[in-house]
Amino acid sequence: MKTFIKISLLLIFTVAFFVRARYSDHAKDVSIRQQVGITFPADVKAVIDNKCYGCHSKDGRSEEAKQDMMWDSIPLYPKERQIAVLDDISEVLKKGKMPPEKMIEMHPEAALSKEQVALLKNWAETTGDDLMK
């Protein structure tokens, strides 16, 4: 009889543990989905992938660029920080600071065309405005 009670209690605790763990993971997924306010349209994503991602990603070649901004992290930020990052992106593009001159000297193909700058700037400003609504 004691063995039956021990096994029953063990089973109850095991089930409770797995249910809680599963619910906890589900809650994290829902929380992340609720935070996502930024989307990357195909044309914007293409520019980011080809011109920005080489430095501003976890596999990027510049530690300083990774510390400044990581494209993959932006959708995970709280709404206010997303807006601030989009504002920073717009300002950097207006001032012509990205990509840095050193990078363009070493890799001329990394330069953004006027159209690409306008596309990214417009996307950052429009997305930031939409998030503030």
mmCIF file of N, CA, C and O in Angstrom, residues 51-71 97-104 106-107 110:
data_model
loop_
_atom_site.group_PDB
_atom_site.id
_atom_site.type_symbol
_atom_site.label_atom_id
_atom_site.label_comp_id
_atom_site.label_asym_id
_atom_site.label_seq_id
_atom_site.Cartn_x
_atom_site.Cartn_y
_atom_site.Cartn_z
ATOM 1 N N LYS A 51 23.441 44.572 -46.936
ATOM 2 C CA LYS A 51 24.292 45.715 -46.609
ATOM 3 C C LYS A 51 24.569 45.907 -45.114
ATOM 4 O O LYS A 51 25.543 46.552 -44.764
ATOM 5 N N CYS A 52 23.714 45.402 -44.253
ATOM 6 C CA CYS A 52 23.835 45.710 -42.818
ATOM 7 C C CYS A 52 24.167 44.490 -41.965
ATOM 8 O O CYS A 52 24.864 44.594 -40.954
ATOM 9 N N TYR A 53 23.637 43.358 -42.354
ATOM 10 C CA TYR A 53 23.681 42.165 -41.529
ATOM 11 C C TYR A 53 25.096 41.624 -41.325
ATOM 12 O O TYR A 53 25.380 40.958 -40.342
ATOM 13 N N GLY A 54 25.991 41.929 -42.241
ATOM 14 C CA GLY A 54 27.369 41.444 -42.125
ATOM 15 C C GLY A 54 28.088 41.951 -40.885
ATOM 16 O O GLY A 54 29.021 41.319 -40.405
ATOM 17 N N CYS A 55 27.624 43.086 -40.345
ATOM 18 C CA CYS A 55 28.220 43.639 -39.112
ATOM 19 C C CYS A 55 27.244 43.602 -37.943
ATOM 20 O O CYS A 55 27.640 43.345 -36.816
ATOM 21 N N HIS A 56 25.974 43.880 -38.212
ATOM 22 C CA HIS A 56 24.967 44.015 -37.151
ATOM 23 C C HIS A 56 24.167 42.733 -36.965
ATOM 24 O O HIS A 56 22.936 42.730 -37.048
ATOM 25 N N SER A 57 24.873 41.636 -36.718
ATOM 26 C CA SER A 57 24.237 40.343 -36.444
ATOM 27 C C SER A 57 25.157 39.554 -35.514
ATOM 28 O O SER A 57 26.308 39.938 -35.320
ATOM 29 N N LYS A 58 24.648 38.469 -34.972
ATOM 30 C CA LYS A 58 25.467 37.690 -34.033
ATOM 31 C C LYS A 58 26.726 37.147 -34.696
ATOM 32 O O LYS A 58 27.738 36.936 -34.040
ATOM 33 N N ASP A 59 26.684 36.934 -36.004
ATOM 34 C CA ASP A 59 27.850 36.450 -36.729
ATOM 35 C C ASP A 59 28.623 37.585 -37.394
ATOM 36 O O ASP A 59 29.523 37.346 -38.195
ATOM 37 N N GLY A 60 28.257 38.824 -37.071
ATOM 38 C CA GLY A 60 28.867 39.998 -37.696
ATOM 39 C C GLY A 60 30.355 40.107 -37.425
ATOM 40 O O GLY A 60 30.881 39.577 -36.443
ATOM 41 N N ARG A 61 31.015 40.836 -38.292
ATOM 42 C CA ARG A 61 32.474 40.933 -38.207
ATOM 43 C C ARG A 61 32.943 42.042 -37.259
ATOM 44 O O ARG A 61 34.123 42.144 -36.975
ATOM 45 N N SER A 62 32.029 42.879 -36.769
ATOM 46 C CA SER A 62 32.425 44.001 -35.920
ATOM 47 C C SER A 62 31.779 43.910 -34.543
ATOM 48 O O SER A 62 30.560 43.986 -34.424
ATOM 49 N N GLU A 63 32.608 43.787 -33.517
ATOM 50 C CA GLU A 63 32.089 43.735 -32.142
ATOM 51 C C GLU A 63 31.396 45.051 -31.790
ATOM 52 O O GLU A 63 30.375 45.067 -31.121
ATOM 53 N N GLU A 64 31.964 46.156 -32.240
ATOM 54 C CA GLU A 64 31.372 47.471 -31.960
ATOM 55 C C GLU A 64 29.989 47.588 -32.604
ATOM 56 O O GLU A 64 29.041 48.069 -31.976
ATOM 57 N N ALA A 65 29.869 47.117 -33.834
ATOM 58 C CA ALA A 65 28.568 47.168 -34.521
ATOM 59 C C ALA A 65 27.556 46.280 -33.822
ATOM 60 O O ALA A 65 26.379 46.648 -33.694
ATOM 61 N N LYS A 66 27.995 45.126 -33.333
ATOM 62 C CA LYS A 66 27.097 44.220 -32.602
ATOM 63 C C LYS A 66 26.609 44.873 -31.317
ATOM 64 O O LYS A 66 25.461 44.705 -30.925
ATOM 65 N N GLN A 67 27.479 45.616 -30.658
ATOM 66 C CA GLN A 67 27.083 46.292 -29.426
ATOM 67 C C GLN A 67 26.129 47.446 -29.701
ATOM 68 O O GLN A 67 25.243 47.731 -28.909
ATOM 69 N N ASP A 68 26.323 48.111 -30.836
ATOM 70 C CA ASP A 68 25.458 49.246 -31.182
ATOM 71 C C ASP A 68 24.044 48.799 -31.519
ATOM 72 O O ASP A 68 23.074 49.405 -31.066
ATOM 73 N N MET A 69 23.933 47.751 -32.331
ATOM 74 C CA MET A 69 22.612 47.296 -32.753
ATOM 75 C C MET A 69 22.702 45.919 -33.409
ATOM 76 O O MET A 69 23.615 45.668 -34.181
ATOM 77 N N MET A 70 21.722 45.092 -33.083
ATOM 78 C CA MET A 70 21.603 43.773 -33.703
ATOM 79 C C MET A 70 20.212 43.707 -34.340
ATOM 80 O O MET A 70 19.206 43.808 -33.630
ATOM 81 N N TRP A 71 20.159 43.552 -35.618
ATOM 82 C CA TRP A 71 18.877 43.560 -36.333
ATOM 83 C C TRP A 71 17.912 42.511 -35.796
ATOM 84 O O TRP A 71 16.725 42.773 -35.677
ATOM 85 N N LYS A 97 26.021 58.143 -41.959
ATOM 86 C CA LYS A 97 27.039 57.487 -41.141
ATOM 87 C C LYS A 97 27.116 55.972 -41.323
ATOM 88 O O LYS A 97 28.007 55.337 -40.783
ATOM 89 N N MET A 98 26.170 55.387 -42.028
ATOM 90 C CA MET A 98 26.186 53.943 -42.225
ATOM 91 C C MET A 98 26.113 53.642 -43.706
ATOM 92 O O MET A 98 25.313 54.242 -44.418
ATOM 93 N N PRO A 99 26.865 52.687 -44.141
ATOM 94 C CA PRO A 99 27.979 52.075 -43.432
ATOM 95 C C PRO A 99 29.102 53.102 -43.234
ATOM 96 O O PRO A 99 29.186 54.062 -43.980
ATOM 97 N N PRO A 100 29.961 52.865 -42.261
ATOM 98 C CA PRO A 100 31.058 53.801 -41.997
ATOM 99 C C PRO A 100 31.992 53.934 -43.204
ATOM 100 O O PRO A 100 32.138 52.994 -43.989
ATOM 101 N N GLU A 101 32.616 55.103 -43.305
ATOM 102 C CA GLU A 101 33.510 55.360 -44.443
ATOM 103 C C GLU A 101 34.622 54.319 -44.553
ATOM 104 O O GLU A 101 34.979 53.896 -45.655
ATOM 105 N N LYS A 102 35.180 53.910 -43.406
ATOM 106 C CA LYS A 102 36.242 52.889 -43.420
ATOM 107 C C LYS A 102 35.764 51.598 -44.076
ATOM 108 O O LYS A 102 36.491 50.962 -44.837
ATOM 109 N N MET A 103 34.533 51.235 -43.751
ATOM 110 C CA MET A 103 33.955 50.010 -44.318
ATOM 111 C C MET A 103 33.809 50.154 -45.835
ATOM 112 O O MET A 103 34.133 49.234 -46.590
ATOM 113 N N ILE A 104 33.339 51.301 -46.262
ATOM 114 C CA ILE A 104 33.143 51.531 -47.701
ATOM 115 C C ILE A 104 34.492 51.559 -48.433
ATOM 116 O O ILE A 104 34.598 51.066 -49.559
ATOM 117 N N MET A 106 37.136 49.846 -47.617
ATOM 118 C CA MET A 106 37.609 48.466 -47.715
ATOM 119 C C MET A 106 36.687 47.612 -48.587
ATOM 120 O O MET A 106 37.146 46.683 -49.250
ATOM 121 N N HIS A 107 35.385 47.917 -48.563
ATOM 122 C CA HIS A 107 34.392 47.136 -49.307
ATOM 123 C C HIS A 107 33.417 48.087 -49.999
ATOM 124 O O HIS A 107 32.320 48.344 -49.489
ATOM 125 N N ALA A 110 29.665 47.652 -50.182
ATOM 126 C CA ALA A 110 28.840 47.807 -48.983
ATOM 127 C C ALA A 110 28.103 49.142 -48.951
ATOM 128 O O ALA A 110 27.183 49.325 -48.147
#
